[in-house]
Short mmCIF file of C-alpha atoms and ligand atoms in Angstrom, two decimals:
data_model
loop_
_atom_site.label_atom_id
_atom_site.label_comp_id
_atom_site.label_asym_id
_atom_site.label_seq_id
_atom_site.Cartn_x
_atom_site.Cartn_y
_atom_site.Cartn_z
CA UNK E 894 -6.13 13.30 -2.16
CA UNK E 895 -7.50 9.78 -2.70
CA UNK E 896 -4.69 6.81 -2.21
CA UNK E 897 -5.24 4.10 -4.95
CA UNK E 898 -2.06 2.32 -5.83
CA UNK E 899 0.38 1.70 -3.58
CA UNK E 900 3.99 0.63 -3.95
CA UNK E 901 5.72 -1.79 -1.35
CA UNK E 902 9.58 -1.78 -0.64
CA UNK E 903 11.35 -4.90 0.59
CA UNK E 904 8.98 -8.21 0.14
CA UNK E 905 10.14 -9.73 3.45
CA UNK E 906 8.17 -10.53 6.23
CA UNK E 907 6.94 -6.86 6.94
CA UNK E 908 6.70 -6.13 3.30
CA UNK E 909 4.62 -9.28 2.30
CA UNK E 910 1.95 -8.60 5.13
CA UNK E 911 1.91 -4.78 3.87
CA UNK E 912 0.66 -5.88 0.50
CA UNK E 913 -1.45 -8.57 1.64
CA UNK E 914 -3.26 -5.98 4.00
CA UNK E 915 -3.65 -2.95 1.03
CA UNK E 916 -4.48 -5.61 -1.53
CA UNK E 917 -7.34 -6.97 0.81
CA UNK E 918 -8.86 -3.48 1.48
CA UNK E 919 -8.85 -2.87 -2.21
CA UNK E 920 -5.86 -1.34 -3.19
CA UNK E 921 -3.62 -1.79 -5.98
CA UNK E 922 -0.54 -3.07 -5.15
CA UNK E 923 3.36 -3.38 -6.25
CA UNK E 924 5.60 -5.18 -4.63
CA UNK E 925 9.31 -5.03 -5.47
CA UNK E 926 12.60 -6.36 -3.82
CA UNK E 927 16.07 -6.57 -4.74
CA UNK E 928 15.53 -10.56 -5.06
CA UNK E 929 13.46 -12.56 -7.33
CA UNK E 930 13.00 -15.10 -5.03
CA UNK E 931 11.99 -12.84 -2.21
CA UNK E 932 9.42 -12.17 -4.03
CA UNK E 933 8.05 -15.11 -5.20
CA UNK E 934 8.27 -16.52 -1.25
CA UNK E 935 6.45 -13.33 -0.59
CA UNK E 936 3.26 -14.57 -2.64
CA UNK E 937 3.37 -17.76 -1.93
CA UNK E 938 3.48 -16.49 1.67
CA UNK E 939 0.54 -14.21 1.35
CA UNK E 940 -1.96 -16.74 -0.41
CA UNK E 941 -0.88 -19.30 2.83
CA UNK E 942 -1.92 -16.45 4.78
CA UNK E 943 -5.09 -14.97 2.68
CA UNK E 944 -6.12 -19.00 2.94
CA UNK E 945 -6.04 -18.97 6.71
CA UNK E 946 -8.42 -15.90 6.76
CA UNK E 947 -10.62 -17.50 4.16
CA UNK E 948 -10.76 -21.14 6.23
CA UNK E 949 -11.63 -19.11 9.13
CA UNK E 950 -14.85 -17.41 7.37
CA UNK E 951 -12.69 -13.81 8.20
CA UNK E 952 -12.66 -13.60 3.97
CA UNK E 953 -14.43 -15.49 1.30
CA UNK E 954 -12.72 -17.58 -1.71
CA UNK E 955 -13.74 -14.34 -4.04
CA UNK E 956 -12.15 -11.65 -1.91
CA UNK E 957 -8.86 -13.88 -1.74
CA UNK E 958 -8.43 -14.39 -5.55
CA UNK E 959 -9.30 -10.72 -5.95
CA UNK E 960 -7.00 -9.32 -3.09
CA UNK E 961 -4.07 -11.68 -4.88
CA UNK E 962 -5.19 -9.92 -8.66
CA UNK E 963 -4.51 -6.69 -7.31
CA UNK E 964 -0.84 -7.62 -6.48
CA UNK E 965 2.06 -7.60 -8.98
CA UNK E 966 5.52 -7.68 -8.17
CA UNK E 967 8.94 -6.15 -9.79
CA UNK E 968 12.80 -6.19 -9.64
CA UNK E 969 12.53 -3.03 -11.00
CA UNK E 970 12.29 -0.47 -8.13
CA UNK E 971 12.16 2.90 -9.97
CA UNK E 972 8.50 1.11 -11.64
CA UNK E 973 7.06 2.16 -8.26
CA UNK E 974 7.53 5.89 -9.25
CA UNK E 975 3.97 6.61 -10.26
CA UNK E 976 2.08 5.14 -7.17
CA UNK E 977 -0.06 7.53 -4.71
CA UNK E 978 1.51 6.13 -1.88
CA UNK E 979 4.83 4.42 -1.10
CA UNK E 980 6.02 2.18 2.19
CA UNK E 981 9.73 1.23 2.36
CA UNK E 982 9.71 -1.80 4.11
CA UNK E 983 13.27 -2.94 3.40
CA UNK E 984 16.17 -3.92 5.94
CA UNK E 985 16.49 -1.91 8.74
CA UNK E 986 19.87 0.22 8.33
CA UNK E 987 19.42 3.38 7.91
CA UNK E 988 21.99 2.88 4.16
CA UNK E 989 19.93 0.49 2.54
CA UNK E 990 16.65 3.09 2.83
CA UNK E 991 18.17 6.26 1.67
CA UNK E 992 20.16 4.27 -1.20
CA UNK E 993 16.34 3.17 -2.17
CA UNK E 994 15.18 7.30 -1.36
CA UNK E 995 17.86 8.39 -3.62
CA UNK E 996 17.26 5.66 -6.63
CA UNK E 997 13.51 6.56 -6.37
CA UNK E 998 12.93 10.20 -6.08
CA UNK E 999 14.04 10.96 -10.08
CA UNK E 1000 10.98 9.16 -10.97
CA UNK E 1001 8.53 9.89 -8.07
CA UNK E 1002 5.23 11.46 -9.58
CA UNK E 1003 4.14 14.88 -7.99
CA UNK E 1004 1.57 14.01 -5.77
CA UNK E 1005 3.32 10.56 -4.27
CA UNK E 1006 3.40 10.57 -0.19
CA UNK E 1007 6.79 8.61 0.36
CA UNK E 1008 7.28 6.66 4.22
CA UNK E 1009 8.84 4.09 5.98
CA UNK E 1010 8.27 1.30 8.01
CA UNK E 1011 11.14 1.96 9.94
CA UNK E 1012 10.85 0.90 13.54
CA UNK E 1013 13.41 3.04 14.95
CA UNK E 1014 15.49 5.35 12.66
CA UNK E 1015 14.38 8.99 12.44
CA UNK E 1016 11.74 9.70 10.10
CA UNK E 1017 13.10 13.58 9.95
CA UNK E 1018 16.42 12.18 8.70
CA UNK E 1019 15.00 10.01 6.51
CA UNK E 1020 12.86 12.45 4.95
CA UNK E 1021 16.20 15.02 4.33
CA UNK E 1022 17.28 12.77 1.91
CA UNK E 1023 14.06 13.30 -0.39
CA UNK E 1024 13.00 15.97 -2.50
CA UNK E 1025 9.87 16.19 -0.59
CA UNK E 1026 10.09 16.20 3.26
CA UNK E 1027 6.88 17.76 3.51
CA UNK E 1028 5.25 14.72 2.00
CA UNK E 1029 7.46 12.15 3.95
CA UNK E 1030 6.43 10.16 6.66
CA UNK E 1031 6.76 7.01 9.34
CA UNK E 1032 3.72 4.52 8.85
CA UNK E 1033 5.00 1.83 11.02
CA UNK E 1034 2.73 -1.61 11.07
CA UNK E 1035 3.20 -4.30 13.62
CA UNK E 1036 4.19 -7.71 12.74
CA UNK E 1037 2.06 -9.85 12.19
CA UNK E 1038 0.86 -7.25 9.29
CA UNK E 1039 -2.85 -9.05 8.73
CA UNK E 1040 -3.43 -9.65 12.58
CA UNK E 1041 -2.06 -6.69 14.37
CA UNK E 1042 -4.92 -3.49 14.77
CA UNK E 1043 -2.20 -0.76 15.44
CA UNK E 1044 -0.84 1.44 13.07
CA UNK E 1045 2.18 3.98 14.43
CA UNK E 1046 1.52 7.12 12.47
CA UNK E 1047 5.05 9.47 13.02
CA UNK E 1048 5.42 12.56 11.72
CA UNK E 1049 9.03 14.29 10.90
CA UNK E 1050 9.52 18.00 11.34
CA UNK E 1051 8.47 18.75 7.95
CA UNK E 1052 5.61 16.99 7.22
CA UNK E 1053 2.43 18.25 6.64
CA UNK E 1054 -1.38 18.22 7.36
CA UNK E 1055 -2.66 16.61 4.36
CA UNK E 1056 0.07 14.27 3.33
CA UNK E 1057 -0.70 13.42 7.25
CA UNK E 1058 -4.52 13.38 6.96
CA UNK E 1059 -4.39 11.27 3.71
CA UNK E 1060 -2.46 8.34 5.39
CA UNK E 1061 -4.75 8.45 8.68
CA UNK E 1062 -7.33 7.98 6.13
CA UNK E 1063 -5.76 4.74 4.31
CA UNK E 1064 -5.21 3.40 7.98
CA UNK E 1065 -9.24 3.51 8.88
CA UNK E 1066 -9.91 2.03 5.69
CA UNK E 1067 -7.53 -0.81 6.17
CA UNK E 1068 -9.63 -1.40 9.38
CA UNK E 1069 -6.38 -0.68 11.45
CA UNK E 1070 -6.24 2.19 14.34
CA UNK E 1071 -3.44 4.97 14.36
CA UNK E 1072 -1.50 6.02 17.16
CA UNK E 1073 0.39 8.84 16.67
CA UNK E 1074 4.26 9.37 17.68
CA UNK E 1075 6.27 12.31 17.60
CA UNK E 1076 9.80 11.58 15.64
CA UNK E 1077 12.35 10.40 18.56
CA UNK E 1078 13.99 7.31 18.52
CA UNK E 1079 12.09 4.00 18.21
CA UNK E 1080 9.02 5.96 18.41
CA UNK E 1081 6.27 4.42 21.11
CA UNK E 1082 6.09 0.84 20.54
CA UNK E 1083 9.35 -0.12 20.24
CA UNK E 1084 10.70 2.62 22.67
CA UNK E 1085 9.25 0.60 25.67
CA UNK E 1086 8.97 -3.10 23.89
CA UNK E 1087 12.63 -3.34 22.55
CA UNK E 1088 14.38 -2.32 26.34
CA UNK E 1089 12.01 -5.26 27.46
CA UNK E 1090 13.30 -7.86 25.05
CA UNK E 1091 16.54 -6.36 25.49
CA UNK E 1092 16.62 -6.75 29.78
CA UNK E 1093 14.97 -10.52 28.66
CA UNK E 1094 17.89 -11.50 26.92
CA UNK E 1095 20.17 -9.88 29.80
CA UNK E 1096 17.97 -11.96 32.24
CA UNK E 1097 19.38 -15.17 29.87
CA UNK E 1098 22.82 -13.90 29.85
CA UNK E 1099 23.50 -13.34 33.42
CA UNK E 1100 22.06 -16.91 34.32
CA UNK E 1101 19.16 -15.75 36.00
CA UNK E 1102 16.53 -18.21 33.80
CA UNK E 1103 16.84 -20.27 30.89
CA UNK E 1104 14.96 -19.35 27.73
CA UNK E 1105 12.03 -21.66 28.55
CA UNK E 1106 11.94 -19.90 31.97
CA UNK E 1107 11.77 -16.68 31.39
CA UNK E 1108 9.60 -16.77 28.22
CA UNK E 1109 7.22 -19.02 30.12
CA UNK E 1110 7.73 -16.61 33.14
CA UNK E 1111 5.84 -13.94 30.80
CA UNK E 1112 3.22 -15.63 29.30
CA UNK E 1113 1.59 -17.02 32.08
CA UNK E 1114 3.34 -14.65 34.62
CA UNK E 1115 2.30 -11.46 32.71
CA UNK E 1116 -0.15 -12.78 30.20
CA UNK E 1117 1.70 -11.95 27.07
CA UNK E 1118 0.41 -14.17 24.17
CA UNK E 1119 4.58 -14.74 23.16
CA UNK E 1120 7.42 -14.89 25.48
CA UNK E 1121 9.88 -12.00 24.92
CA UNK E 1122 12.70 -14.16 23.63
CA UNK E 1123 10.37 -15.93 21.57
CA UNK E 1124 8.93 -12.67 20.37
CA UNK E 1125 12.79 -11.60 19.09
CA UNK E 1126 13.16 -14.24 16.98
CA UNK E 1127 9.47 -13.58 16.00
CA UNK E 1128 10.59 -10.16 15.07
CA UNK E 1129 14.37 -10.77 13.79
CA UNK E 1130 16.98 -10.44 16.25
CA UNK E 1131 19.02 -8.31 13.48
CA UNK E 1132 16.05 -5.97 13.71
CA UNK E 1133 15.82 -5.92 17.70
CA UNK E 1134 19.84 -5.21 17.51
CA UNK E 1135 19.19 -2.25 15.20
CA UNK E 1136 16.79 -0.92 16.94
CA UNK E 1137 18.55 -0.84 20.13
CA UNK E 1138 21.48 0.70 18.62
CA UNK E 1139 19.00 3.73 17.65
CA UNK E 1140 17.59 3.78 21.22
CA UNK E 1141 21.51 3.72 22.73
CA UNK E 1142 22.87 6.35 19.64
CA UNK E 1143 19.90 8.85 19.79
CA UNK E 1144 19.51 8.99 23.63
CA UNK E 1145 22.97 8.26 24.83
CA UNK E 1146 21.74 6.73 27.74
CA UNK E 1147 23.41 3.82 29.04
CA UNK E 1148 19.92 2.14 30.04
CA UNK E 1149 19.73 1.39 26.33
CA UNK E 1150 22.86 -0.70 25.93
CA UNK E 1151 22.31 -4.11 23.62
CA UNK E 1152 23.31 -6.84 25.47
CA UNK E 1153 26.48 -8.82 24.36
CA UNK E 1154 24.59 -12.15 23.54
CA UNK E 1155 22.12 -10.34 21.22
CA UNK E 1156 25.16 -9.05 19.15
CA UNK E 1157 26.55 -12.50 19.00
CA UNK E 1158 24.02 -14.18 18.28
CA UNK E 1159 23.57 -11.62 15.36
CA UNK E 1160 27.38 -12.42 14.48
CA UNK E 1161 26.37 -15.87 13.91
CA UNK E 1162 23.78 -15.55 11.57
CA UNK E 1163 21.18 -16.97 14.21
CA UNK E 1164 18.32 -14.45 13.90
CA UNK E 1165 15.71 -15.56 14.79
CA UNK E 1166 12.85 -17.89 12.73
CA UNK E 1167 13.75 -15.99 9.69
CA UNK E 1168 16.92 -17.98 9.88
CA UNK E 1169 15.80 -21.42 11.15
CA UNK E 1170 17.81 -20.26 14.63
CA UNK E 1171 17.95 -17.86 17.49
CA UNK E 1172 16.97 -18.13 20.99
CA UNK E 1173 14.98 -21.32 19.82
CA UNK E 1174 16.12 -24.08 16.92
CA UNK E 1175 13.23 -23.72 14.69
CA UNK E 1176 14.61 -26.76 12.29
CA UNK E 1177 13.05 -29.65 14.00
CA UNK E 1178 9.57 -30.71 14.40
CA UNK E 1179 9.22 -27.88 17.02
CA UNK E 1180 11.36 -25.15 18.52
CA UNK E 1181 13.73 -26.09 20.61
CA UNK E 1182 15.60 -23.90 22.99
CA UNK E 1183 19.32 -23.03 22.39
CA UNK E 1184 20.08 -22.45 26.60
C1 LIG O 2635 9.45 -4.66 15.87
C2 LIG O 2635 8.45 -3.62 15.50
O1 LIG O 2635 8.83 -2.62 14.86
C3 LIG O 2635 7.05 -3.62 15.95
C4 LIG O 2635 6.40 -4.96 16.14
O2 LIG O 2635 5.79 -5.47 15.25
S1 LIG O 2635 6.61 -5.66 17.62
C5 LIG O 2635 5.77 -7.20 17.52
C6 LIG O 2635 4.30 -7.01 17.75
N1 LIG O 2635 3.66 -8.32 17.68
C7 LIG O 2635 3.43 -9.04 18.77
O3 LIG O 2635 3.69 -8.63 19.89
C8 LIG O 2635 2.84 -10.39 18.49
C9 LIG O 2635 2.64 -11.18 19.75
N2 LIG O 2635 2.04 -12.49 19.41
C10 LIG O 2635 0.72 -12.63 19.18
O4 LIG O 2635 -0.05 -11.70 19.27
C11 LIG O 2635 0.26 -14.02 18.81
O5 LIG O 2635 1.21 -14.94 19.28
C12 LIG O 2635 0.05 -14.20 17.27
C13 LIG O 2635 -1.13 -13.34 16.82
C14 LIG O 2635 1.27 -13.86 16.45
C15 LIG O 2635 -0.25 -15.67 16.99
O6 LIG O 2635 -1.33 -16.04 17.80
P1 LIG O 2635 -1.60 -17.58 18.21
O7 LIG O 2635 -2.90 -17.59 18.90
O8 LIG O 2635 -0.41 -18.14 18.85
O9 LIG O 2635 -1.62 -18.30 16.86
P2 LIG O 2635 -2.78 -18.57 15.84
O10 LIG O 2635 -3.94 -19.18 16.52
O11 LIG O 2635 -2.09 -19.33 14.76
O12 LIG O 2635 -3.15 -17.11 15.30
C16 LIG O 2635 -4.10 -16.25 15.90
C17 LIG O 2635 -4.96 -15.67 14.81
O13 LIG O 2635 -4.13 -14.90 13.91
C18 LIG O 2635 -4.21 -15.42 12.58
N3 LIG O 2635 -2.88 -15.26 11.98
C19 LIG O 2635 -1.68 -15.48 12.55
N4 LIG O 2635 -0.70 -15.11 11.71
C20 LIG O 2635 -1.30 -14.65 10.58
C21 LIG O 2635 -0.84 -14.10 9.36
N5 LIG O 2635 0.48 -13.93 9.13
N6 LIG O 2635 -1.75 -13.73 8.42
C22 LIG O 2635 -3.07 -13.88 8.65
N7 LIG O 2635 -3.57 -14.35 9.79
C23 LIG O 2635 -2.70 -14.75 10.75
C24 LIG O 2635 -4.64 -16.86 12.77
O14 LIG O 2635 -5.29 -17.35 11.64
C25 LIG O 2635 -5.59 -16.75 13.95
O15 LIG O 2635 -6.86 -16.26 13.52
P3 LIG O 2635 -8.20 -16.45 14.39
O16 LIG O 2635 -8.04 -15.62 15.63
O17 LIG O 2635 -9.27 -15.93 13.48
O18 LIG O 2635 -8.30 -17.91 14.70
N1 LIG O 2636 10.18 -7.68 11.93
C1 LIG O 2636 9.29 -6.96 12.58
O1 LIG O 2636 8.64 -7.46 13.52
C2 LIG O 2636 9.03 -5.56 12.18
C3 LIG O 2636 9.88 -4.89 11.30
N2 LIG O 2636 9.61 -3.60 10.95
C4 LIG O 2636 10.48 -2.88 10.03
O2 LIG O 2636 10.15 -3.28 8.70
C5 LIG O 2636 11.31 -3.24 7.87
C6 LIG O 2636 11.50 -4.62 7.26
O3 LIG O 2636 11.64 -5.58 8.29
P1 LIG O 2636 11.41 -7.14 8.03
O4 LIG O 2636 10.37 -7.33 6.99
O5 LIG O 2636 11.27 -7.76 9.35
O6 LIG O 2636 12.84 -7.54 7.43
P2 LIG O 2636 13.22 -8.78 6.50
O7 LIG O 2636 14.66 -9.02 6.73
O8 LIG O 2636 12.24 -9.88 6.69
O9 LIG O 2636 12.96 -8.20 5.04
C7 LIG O 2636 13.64 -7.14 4.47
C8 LIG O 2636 13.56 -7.33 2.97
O10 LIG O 2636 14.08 -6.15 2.35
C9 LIG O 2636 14.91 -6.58 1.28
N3 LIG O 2636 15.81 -5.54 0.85
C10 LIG O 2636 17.06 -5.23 1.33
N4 LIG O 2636 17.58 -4.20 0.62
C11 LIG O 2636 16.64 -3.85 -0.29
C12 LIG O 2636 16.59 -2.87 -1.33
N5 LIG O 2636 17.61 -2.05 -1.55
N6 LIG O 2636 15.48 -2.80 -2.09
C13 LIG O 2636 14.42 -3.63 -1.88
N7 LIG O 2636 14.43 -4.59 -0.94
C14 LIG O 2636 15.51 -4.69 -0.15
C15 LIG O 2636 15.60 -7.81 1.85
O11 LIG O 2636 16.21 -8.55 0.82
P3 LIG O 2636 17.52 -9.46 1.20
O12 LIG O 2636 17.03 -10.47 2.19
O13 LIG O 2636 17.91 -10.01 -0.13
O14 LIG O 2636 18.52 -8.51 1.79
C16 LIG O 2636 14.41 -8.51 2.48
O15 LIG O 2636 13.68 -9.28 1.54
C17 LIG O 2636 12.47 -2.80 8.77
O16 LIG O 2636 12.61 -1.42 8.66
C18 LIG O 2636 11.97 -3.19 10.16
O17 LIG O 2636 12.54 -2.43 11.19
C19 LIG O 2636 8.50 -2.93 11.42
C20 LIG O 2636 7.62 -3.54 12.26
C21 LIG O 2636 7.85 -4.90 12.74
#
């Protein structure tokens, strides 16, 4: 079956460069999220972003106005219903996305392949709460959505061949690569990255560097293009907490454990950029680190 419309769950900073990316490769988008003015910082957001691409020569003025046509946005989530394909992209606890399975599936059309952008929760569990496991899903995208090449294809127990080969096929035509993951906690990616970030902010807490030293440590130590402190607020460091939590529940091993200053400094609100604070201040001129 063909994908042509495409519905988007959660217009935050995943969500936003999930339309922008569909939209661009042709797609007709909808875009919905419990706020209003989510959404309308989620377009803004995208035609900053389609406006980069287009000063760079990577798009031209046409295929910008045209990617931003094919976008429309709701409050409404059950209008997402008749789409081909669906990505929940909302906040990741594992409540919020089967509250939004359970509103949608009344009004889900037939043929719709439903899947998350989860980065850690299991897809198989997920999918148990639909009326359609078979045709249920993890399409996970890296962040950022219009610069990142992967695509983490995971399949849960029940899913099958063509609802598989169908989103494969939406991934070449977005330009992206797949790599495919079988369903365990955190998947590949964030299976290996998030233990990293995780032993970073350790590396913080027990005194051993400051933030500037270790993140400075890995860029020009290990060549990674962001320091992985700087990368967690990049990412959320509500998100990095969750997704530890899923490593430390679902594999009960001890190696997994968040460390105590990434829970407090979820406790007090300082997530990361998303927030204007985390490991760095991010409400000055430029980012200033908080140890
Ligand atoms: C948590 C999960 O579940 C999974 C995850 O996503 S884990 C996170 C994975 N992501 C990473 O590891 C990102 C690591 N960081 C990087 O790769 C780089 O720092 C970065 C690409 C984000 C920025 O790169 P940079 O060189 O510092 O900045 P900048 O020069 O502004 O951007 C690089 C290019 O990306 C483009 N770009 C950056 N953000 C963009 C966006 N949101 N939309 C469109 N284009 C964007 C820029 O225009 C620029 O394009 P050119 O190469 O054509 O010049
Ligand atoms: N950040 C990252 O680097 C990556 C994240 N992901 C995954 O993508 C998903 C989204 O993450 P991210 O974009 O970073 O998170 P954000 O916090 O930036 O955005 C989440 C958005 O979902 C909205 N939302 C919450 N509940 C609902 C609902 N019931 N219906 C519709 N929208 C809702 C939030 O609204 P409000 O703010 O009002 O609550 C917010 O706008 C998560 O599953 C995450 O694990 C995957 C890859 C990378």
């Amino acid at each position: 079956m063909e994908i042509r419309t495409v519905g988007v769950v959660g217009a935050g900073q995943m969500g936003n460069g999930i339309a922008h990316v569909f939209a661009l490769a042709g797609y007709e988008v909808t875009l919905t999220d419990v706020s209003a003015e989510a959404l309308e910082k989620a377009r803004t957001l995208i035609e900053r972003n389609l406006d980069r691409q287009q000063s760079k020569g990577a798009i031209s003025a046409e295929d910008k106005e045209a990617a931003l046509a094919r976008i429309s946005t709701t409050e409404t989530l059950t209008d997402l219903g008749p789409c081909d394909l669906i990505i929940e992209a909302a906040t990741e606890r594992e409540a919020v996305k089967t509250a939004i399975f359970e509103e949608l599936v009344p009004h889900l059309a037939e043929h719709t392949i439903l899947t998350s952008n989860t980065s850690s929760i299991s897809i198989t569990r997920l999918a148990s709460r639909t009326d359609r496991p078979e045709k249920f899903m993890g399409f996970h995208f890296m962040n950022p959505v219009p610069v990142m090449q992967l695509v983490e294809l995971i399949r849960g127990i029940a899913t099958d061949q063509p609802s598989f080969d169908a989103c494969l096929a939406v991934v070449e035509k977005l330009g992206k690569t797949a790599a495919t993951a079988e369903d365990f906690p955190a998947f590949i990616v964030n299976r290996i990255l998030m233990p990293m970030i995780n032993e970073a902010i350790y590396t913080l807490y027990e005194g051993v560097g400051s933030v500037r030293a270790i993140d400075t440590s890995l860029k020009l130590g290990a060549n990674h293009p962001m320091g992985p402190l700087e990368l967690a607020d990049f990412i959320g460091l509500d998100t990095c907490l969750a997704i530890m939590n899923v490593l430390h529940d679902g594999l009960a091993d001890t190696k997994y454990r968040p460390c105590p200053l990434l829970t407090k400094y979820v406790e007090a609100g300082w997530l990361g950029r998303k927030t204007g604070r985390g490991f760095y201040d991010y409400r000055g001129e430029t980012p200033v680190p908080t140890r």
